[in-house]
Amino acid sequence: VLPDLRPPERWGWTRYVPYAVLALAIVFVLWGRSRSIDIRLDAETNAIVMIVGLVLVRQLIALNENDQLLKSEKNRRQSDAVLLDLARRLLTAQNRQSVLASAVEVAAVALRADLSYLAVIEAATERAAALEADQPGRLVVRAAHGWPPEMLDNVELGWGKHSHAGLTLLRGEPIAVENYAAKPALTLPPVMQAKGAVSGLSAPLFLEGRALGALVMLSRQPRRFTEDEQGLAALIANQAAAALGSAQLFEESQRQTQELAGLYHTALATSGVLDTDALLQRLYEQVQQLLNPDTFVVVLYHPEAREVEVALAMEQGRALAPFRVPLSEAGVTGWVIDNRQPLLVGDLASDPVP
């Protein structure tokens, strides 16, 4: 534990009184001599006055330097306390979302921000990424502090100057904006304009050179964020990035374990089953436990007739009647069969499909 180096609070401005009195006395002597007032001082006294004046000036400079050091020490202690609080929260975080929620809450409190949010980079689908090769993925708000969760549910932000978060990721450093109205080139999303955001401070989340997202704090009043505040925001973002990377690795390992366990149980459940209908039914049951899909379809291909047969179709737990269609009319399923490769579609309504 560091010793408390701050002077007693009761001192306040009173510690400067003796120096102010001496300064006034010296100024009076010098003023009197310049006005030819008969203030008789011998050479020795003159020398003493000059020495005292120099000592006084030096002491005032030292006091100012000490104040700056004490202020810096206070800011450092506050930063250490914030980071310690964040570390404690992150150690008890159970998943990725808990990490994000802890980071935005601590950042808002530490930097006295009215609002805060954290946007993370999420991978786009393969075809969407091909169409937008200049962007590393989608920048989506996943945690916020100071507004209802539904207001920022899946809000997607732009890259570069199209959002504060996108700009800080582009530059790779904290960015403070005193007044968004004075930065017309920087786009502020409508949901944040509606909350009256005027000033903002952002910090990027990087882990081993890889961008993970951005942390943004907002103020409803014009505010100039100091260098110390920008440094604290960067430290919070760095700590959150490390915890987020660990949470992602943990969730990925859990997912892989679940997948392997699911494949193992599926192999056990389907081994030795000779009847096709029984085999498909057991396969559906295993997939239902593993993925819980709304719709499950097994399609068999008959190359001699160039037709596909929907051997099993389950919709919300209800079985649909089997049927056959030509391969050319099978849509996405026909494309997968014809090209013999898997296809991942993130959103059938918006993502381009074959």
Coordinates of C-alpha atoms in Angstrom, one line a residue:
V1 CA 0.0 0.0 0.0
L2 CA 1.4 3.4 -1.0
P3 CA 1.7 6.1 1.6
D4 CA -0.6 9.0 1.4
L5 CA 1.5 11.9 0.1
R6 CA -1.2 14.5 -0.1
P7 CA -1.0 17.4 2.3
P8 CA -3.8 17.8 4.9
E9 CA -7.0 19.1 3.4
R10 CA -7.2 21.8 6.1
W11 CA -4.1 23.5 4.6
G12 CA -5.8 24.4 1.3
W13 CA -4.8 27.8 0.1
T14 CA -3.5 28.9 3.5
R15 CA -0.1 27.3 2.9
Y16 CA 0.6 30.0 0.3
V17 CA -0.1 32.9 2.8
P18 CA 3.5 33.3 4.2
Y19 CA 4.9 33.4 0.7
A20 CA 2.3 35.9 -0.4
V21 CA 3.1 38.2 2.6
L22 CA 6.8 38.0 1.8
A23 CA 6.2 38.7 -1.9
L24 CA 4.1 41.8 -1.0
A25 CA 6.8 43.0 1.3
I26 CA 9.5 42.7 -1.5
V27 CA 7.2 44.3 -4.0
F28 CA 6.6 47.2 -1.6
V29 CA 10.3 47.7 -1.1
L30 CA 11.0 47.7 -4.8
W31 CA 8.1 50.0 -5.5
G32 CA 9.2 52.4 -2.8
R33 CA 12.7 52.6 -4.2
S34 CA 11.3 53.2 -7.7
R35 CA 9.2 56.0 -6.4
S36 CA 12.2 57.5 -4.5
I37 CA 10.5 56.9 -1.1
D38 CA 13.0 57.1 1.7
I39 CA 13.3 53.5 2.5
R40 CA 16.9 53.2 3.7
L41 CA 18.4 49.7 3.4
D42 CA 22.1 49.0 3.7
A43 CA 23.9 46.8 1.2
E44 CA 23.6 43.7 3.5
T45 CA 19.8 44.2 3.9
N46 CA 19.5 44.6 0.1
A47 CA 21.3 41.4 -0.5
I48 CA 19.1 39.6 2.1
V49 CA 16.0 41.0 0.4
M50 CA 17.2 39.7 -3.0
I51 CA 18.1 36.3 -1.6
V52 CA 14.7 36.0 0.2
G53 CA 13.0 37.0 -3.1
L54 CA 14.8 34.3 -5.1
V55 CA 14.1 31.7 -2.4
L56 CA 10.5 32.8 -2.4
V57 CA 10.2 32.4 -6.2
R58 CA 11.9 29.0 -6.0
Q59 CA 9.7 27.9 -3.2
L60 CA 6.6 28.9 -5.2
I61 CA 7.9 27.0 -8.2
A62 CA 8.5 24.0 -6.0
L63 CA 5.0 24.2 -4.5
N64 CA 3.5 24.2 -8.0
E65 CA 5.7 21.3 -9.1
N66 CA 4.6 19.4 -5.9
D67 CA 1.0 20.1 -6.7
Q68 CA 1.4 18.7 -10.2
L69 CA 3.1 15.6 -8.8
L70 CA 0.4 15.1 -6.3
K71 CA -2.3 15.5 -8.9
S72 CA -0.5 13.0 -11.1
E73 CA -0.2 10.6 -8.2
K74 CA -3.9 11.0 -7.5
N75 CA -4.8 10.4 -11.1
R76 CA -2.6 7.3 -11.2
R77 CA -4.1 5.9 -8.0
Q78 CA -7.6 6.5 -9.4
S79 CA -6.6 4.7 -12.6
D80 CA -5.2 1.8 -10.6
A81 CA -8.4 1.6 -8.5
V82 CA -10.5 1.5 -11.7
L83 CA -8.3 -1.1 -13.3
L84 CA -8.4 -3.2 -10.1
D85 CA -12.2 -3.0 -10.0
L86 CA -12.4 -4.0 -13.6
A87 CA -10.0 -6.9 -13.1
R88 CA -12.1 -8.2 -10.2
R89 CA -15.3 -8.0 -12.3
L90 CA -13.6 -9.7 -15.3
L91 CA -12.3 -12.5 -13.1
T92 CA -15.9 -13.4 -12.1
A93 CA -17.3 -12.9 -15.6
Q94 CA -19.0 -16.1 -16.7
N95 CA -19.1 -15.4 -20.5
R96 CA -18.4 -13.0 -23.3
Q97 CA -21.4 -10.9 -22.6
S98 CA -20.5 -10.4 -18.9
V99 CA -17.1 -9.2 -20.0
L100 CA -18.6 -6.6 -22.3
A101 CA -21.2 -5.4 -19.7
S102 CA -18.5 -5.0 -17.0
A103 CA -16.3 -3.0 -19.3
V104 CA -19.0 -0.4 -20.3
E105 CA -20.1 0.0 -16.7
V106 CA -16.7 0.6 -15.3
A107 CA -15.7 2.9 -18.1
A108 CA -18.9 5.0 -17.7
V109 CA -18.4 5.4 -13.9
A110 CA -14.6 6.0 -14.0
L111 CA -14.8 8.6 -16.8
R112 CA -18.1 10.2 -15.5
A113 CA -19.8 9.5 -18.8
D114 CA -23.6 9.8 -19.3
L115 CA -23.6 6.9 -21.8
S116 CA -21.2 4.2 -22.9
Y117 CA -21.3 1.3 -25.3
L118 CA -19.0 -1.3 -26.7
A119 CA -19.1 -2.4 -30.3
V120 CA -17.5 -5.6 -31.4
I121 CA -16.4 -6.9 -34.8
E122 CA -18.3 -9.9 -35.9
A123 CA -17.4 -11.9 -39.0
A124 CA -19.7 -11.5 -41.9
T125 CA -20.9 -14.5 -44.0
E126 CA -18.6 -15.7 -46.6
R127 CA -20.5 -14.3 -49.5
A128 CA -21.1 -10.9 -47.7
A129 CA -17.4 -10.7 -47.0
A130 CA -16.7 -11.2 -50.6
L131 CA -18.9 -8.3 -51.6
E132 CA -17.4 -6.1 -48.9
A133 CA -13.8 -7.1 -49.0
D134 CA -12.6 -3.7 -47.6
Q135 CA -14.3 -4.3 -44.3
P136 CA -13.2 -6.9 -41.7
G137 CA -16.8 -7.7 -40.7
R138 CA -19.8 -6.1 -39.0
L139 CA -19.3 -3.6 -36.2
V140 CA -22.2 -4.3 -33.9
V141 CA -23.1 -2.8 -30.5
R142 CA -23.2 -5.7 -28.0
A143 CA -23.2 -3.9 -24.6
A144 CA -24.3 -0.5 -23.3
H145 CA -24.6 1.5 -20.1
G146 CA -27.0 4.4 -19.5
W147 CA -29.9 3.5 -21.8
P148 CA -32.4 0.6 -22.2
P149 CA -30.9 -2.5 -23.7
E150 CA -33.6 -2.6 -26.4
M151 CA -32.4 0.8 -27.8
L152 CA -29.1 -0.7 -28.8
D153 CA -30.1 -4.2 -29.6
N154 CA -28.0 -5.3 -32.6
V155 CA -27.3 -1.7 -33.7
E156 CA -24.8 -1.9 -36.5
L157 CA -22.2 0.9 -36.9
G158 CA -20.4 2.1 -40.0
W159 CA -16.6 1.9 -40.6
G160 CA -14.2 4.8 -40.7
K161 CA -15.8 8.3 -40.4
H162 CA -19.3 6.7 -40.5
S163 CA -19.1 6.2 -36.7
H164 CA -17.0 7.2 -33.7
A165 CA -16.2 3.5 -33.1
G166 CA -15.3 2.9 -36.7
L167 CA -12.9 5.9 -36.8
T168 CA -11.0 4.9 -33.6
L169 CA -10.5 1.4 -35.1
L170 CA -9.3 2.9 -38.4
R171 CA -6.7 5.1 -36.6
G172 CA -5.9 2.5 -33.9
E173 CA -5.9 5.1 -31.0
P174 CA -8.2 6.9 -28.6
I175 CA -10.2 9.8 -30.2
A176 CA -11.8 12.6 -28.2
V177 CA -14.6 14.7 -29.8
E178 CA -15.5 17.8 -27.8
N179 CA -18.6 18.5 -29.9
Y180 CA -20.1 16.2 -32.6
A181 CA -21.9 19.2 -34.1
A182 CA -18.5 20.7 -35.0
K183 CA -17.5 17.4 -36.7
P184 CA -20.0 17.1 -39.6
A185 CA -17.8 14.5 -41.3
L186 CA -18.2 12.1 -38.4
T187 CA -21.6 10.4 -38.5
L188 CA -23.4 9.9 -35.2
P189 CA -26.1 7.1 -35.4
P190 CA -29.7 8.4 -34.9
V191 CA -30.2 6.3 -31.7
M192 CA -27.3 8.2 -30.1
Q193 CA -28.5 11.6 -31.4
A194 CA -31.9 10.8 -29.8
K195 CA -30.1 10.4 -26.4
G196 CA -28.6 13.9 -26.7
A197 CA -24.9 12.8 -27.1
V198 CA -22.7 15.9 -27.6
S199 CA -19.2 14.8 -26.8
G200 CA -17.5 11.5 -26.9
L201 CA -14.3 9.6 -26.2
S202 CA -13.4 6.3 -27.9
A203 CA -10.7 3.7 -27.4
P204 CA -10.0 0.6 -29.7
L205 CA -9.8 -3.0 -28.4
F206 CA -6.8 -4.7 -29.8
L207 CA -5.4 -8.2 -28.9
E208 CA -2.1 -9.3 -30.4
G209 CA -2.5 -6.8 -33.3
R210 CA -6.0 -8.0 -34.1
A211 CA -8.9 -5.6 -33.8
L212 CA -11.8 -6.8 -31.6
G213 CA -14.0 -3.7 -31.3
A214 CA -14.2 -0.2 -29.7
L215 CA -15.3 1.3 -26.4
V216 CA -17.1 4.6 -26.6
M217 CA -18.1 7.0 -23.8
L218 CA -20.6 9.8 -24.4
S219 CA -21.5 13.0 -22.6
R220 CA -24.7 15.1 -23.0
Q221 CA -22.8 18.3 -22.4
P222 CA -19.8 19.7 -24.3
R223 CA -16.7 18.3 -22.7
R224 CA -13.0 18.3 -23.4
F225 CA -11.5 14.9 -22.4
T226 CA -8.0 15.3 -21.0
E227 CA -5.0 13.2 -21.9
D228 CA -5.2 11.4 -18.6
E229 CA -8.8 10.4 -19.4
Q230 CA -7.8 9.3 -22.8
G231 CA -5.0 7.2 -21.3
L232 CA -7.4 5.7 -18.8
A233 CA -9.9 4.8 -21.5
A234 CA -7.1 3.1 -23.4
L235 CA -6.1 1.0 -20.3
I236 CA -9.7 -0.1 -19.8
A237 CA -10.0 -1.0 -23.4
N238 CA -6.8 -3.0 -23.3
Q239 CA -7.9 -4.9 -20.2
A240 CA -11.3 -5.6 -21.7
A241 CA -9.7 -6.8 -24.9
A242 CA -7.5 -9.4 -23.1
A243 CA -10.5 -10.7 -21.1
L244 CA -12.7 -10.7 -24.2
G245 CA -10.1 -12.8 -26.0
S246 CA -9.9 -15.3 -23.2
A247 CA -13.8 -15.5 -23.0
Q248 CA -13.9 -16.1 -26.8
L249 CA -11.3 -18.9 -26.5
F250 CA -13.2 -20.5 -23.6
E251 CA -16.6 -20.3 -25.5
E252 CA -14.9 -21.7 -28.6
S253 CA -13.5 -24.7 -26.6
Q254 CA -16.9 -25.3 -25.1
R255 CA -18.5 -25.2 -28.5
Q256 CA -16.0 -27.7 -29.9
T257 CA -16.5 -30.0 -26.9
Q258 CA -20.2 -29.9 -27.4
E259 CA -19.8 -30.6 -31.1
L260 CA -17.5 -33.6 -30.5
A261 CA -19.9 -34.9 -27.8
G262 CA -22.8 -34.5 -30.2
L263 CA -21.1 -36.3 -33.0
Y264 CA -20.2 -39.1 -30.6
H265 CA -23.7 -39.5 -29.4
T266 CA -25.0 -39.3 -33.0
A267 CA -22.7 -42.1 -34.0
L268 CA -23.8 -44.3 -31.1
A269 CA -27.5 -43.6 -31.8
T270 CA -27.4 -44.4 -35.5
S271 CA -24.9 -47.3 -35.5
G272 CA -26.5 -50.6 -36.3
V273 CA -29.8 -49.1 -37.6
L274 CA -30.7 -50.6 -40.9
D275 CA -34.1 -49.1 -41.6
T276 CA -33.8 -45.8 -43.4
D277 CA -36.8 -44.1 -41.8
A278 CA -35.7 -45.1 -38.3
L279 CA -32.1 -43.9 -39.1
L280 CA -33.4 -40.5 -40.2
Q281 CA -35.6 -40.2 -37.2
R282 CA -32.7 -40.9 -34.8
L283 CA -30.5 -38.4 -36.8
Y284 CA -33.2 -35.8 -36.3
E285 CA -33.4 -36.4 -32.6
Q286 CA -29.6 -36.0 -32.2
V287 CA -29.5 -32.9 -34.2
Q288 CA -32.4 -31.5 -32.3
Q289 CA -30.5 -32.0 -29.0
L290 CA -27.4 -30.4 -30.4
L291 CA -28.6 -27.5 -32.5
N292 CA -32.4 -27.2 -31.7
P293 CA -33.3 -26.0 -35.3
D294 CA -36.8 -24.8 -36.2
T295 CA -36.6 -26.8 -39.4
F296 CA -34.8 -30.0 -40.2
V297 CA -34.7 -31.5 -43.7
V298 CA -33.0 -34.6 -45.1
V299 CA -32.8 -34.6 -48.9
L300 CA -31.7 -37.6 -51.0
Y301 CA -30.4 -37.2 -54.5
H302 CA -31.4 -39.6 -57.3
P303 CA -28.8 -39.0 -60.1
E304 CA -30.4 -41.2 -62.6
A305 CA -33.6 -39.1 -62.6
R306 CA -31.8 -35.8 -61.7
E307 CA -34.3 -35.4 -58.9
V308 CA -34.1 -34.8 -55.2
E309 CA -36.3 -36.5 -52.6
V310 CA -37.3 -34.9 -49.3
A311 CA -37.1 -38.0 -47.2
L312 CA -37.7 -36.3 -43.9
A313 CA -38.9 -32.8 -43.2
M314 CA -39.6 -31.6 -39.7
E315 CA -41.2 -28.1 -39.1
Q316 CA -41.5 -27.1 -35.4
G317 CA -41.7 -30.7 -34.4
R318 CA -44.3 -31.6 -37.1
A319 CA -43.4 -34.1 -39.9
L320 CA -44.2 -33.0 -43.4
A321 CA -45.1 -35.4 -46.2
P322 CA -42.2 -36.6 -48.4
F323 CA -42.0 -35.4 -52.0
R324 CA -39.7 -35.2 -55.1
V325 CA -38.7 -32.3 -57.3
P326 CA -36.3 -31.9 -60.2
L327 CA -32.8 -30.9 -59.2
S328 CA -33.2 -27.7 -61.2
E329 CA -36.1 -26.6 -59.1
A330 CA -34.5 -27.4 -55.7
G331 CA -33.2 -23.9 -55.1
V332 CA -30.4 -23.6 -52.6
T333 CA -30.5 -27.3 -51.8
G334 CA -30.1 -28.1 -55.5
W335 CA -27.1 -25.8 -55.7
V336 CA -25.4 -27.5 -52.8
I337 CA -26.0 -31.0 -54.3
D338 CA -24.9 -29.9 -57.8
N339 CA -21.7 -28.1 -56.6
R340 CA -21.0 -30.6 -53.9
Q341 CA -20.0 -28.0 -51.3
P342 CA -21.6 -26.6 -48.2
L343 CA -23.2 -23.1 -48.2
L344 CA -23.7 -20.9 -45.1
V345 CA -26.3 -18.2 -45.4
G346 CA -26.5 -15.8 -42.5
D347 CA -29.8 -14.1 -43.5
L348 CA -32.0 -15.5 -46.3
A349 CA -33.8 -12.2 -46.5
S350 CA -30.7 -10.0 -47.1
D351 CA -27.7 -12.1 -48.0
P352 CA -27.2 -13.0 -51.6
V353 CA -27.8 -16.7 -52.4
P354 CA -27.1 -18.7 -55.6

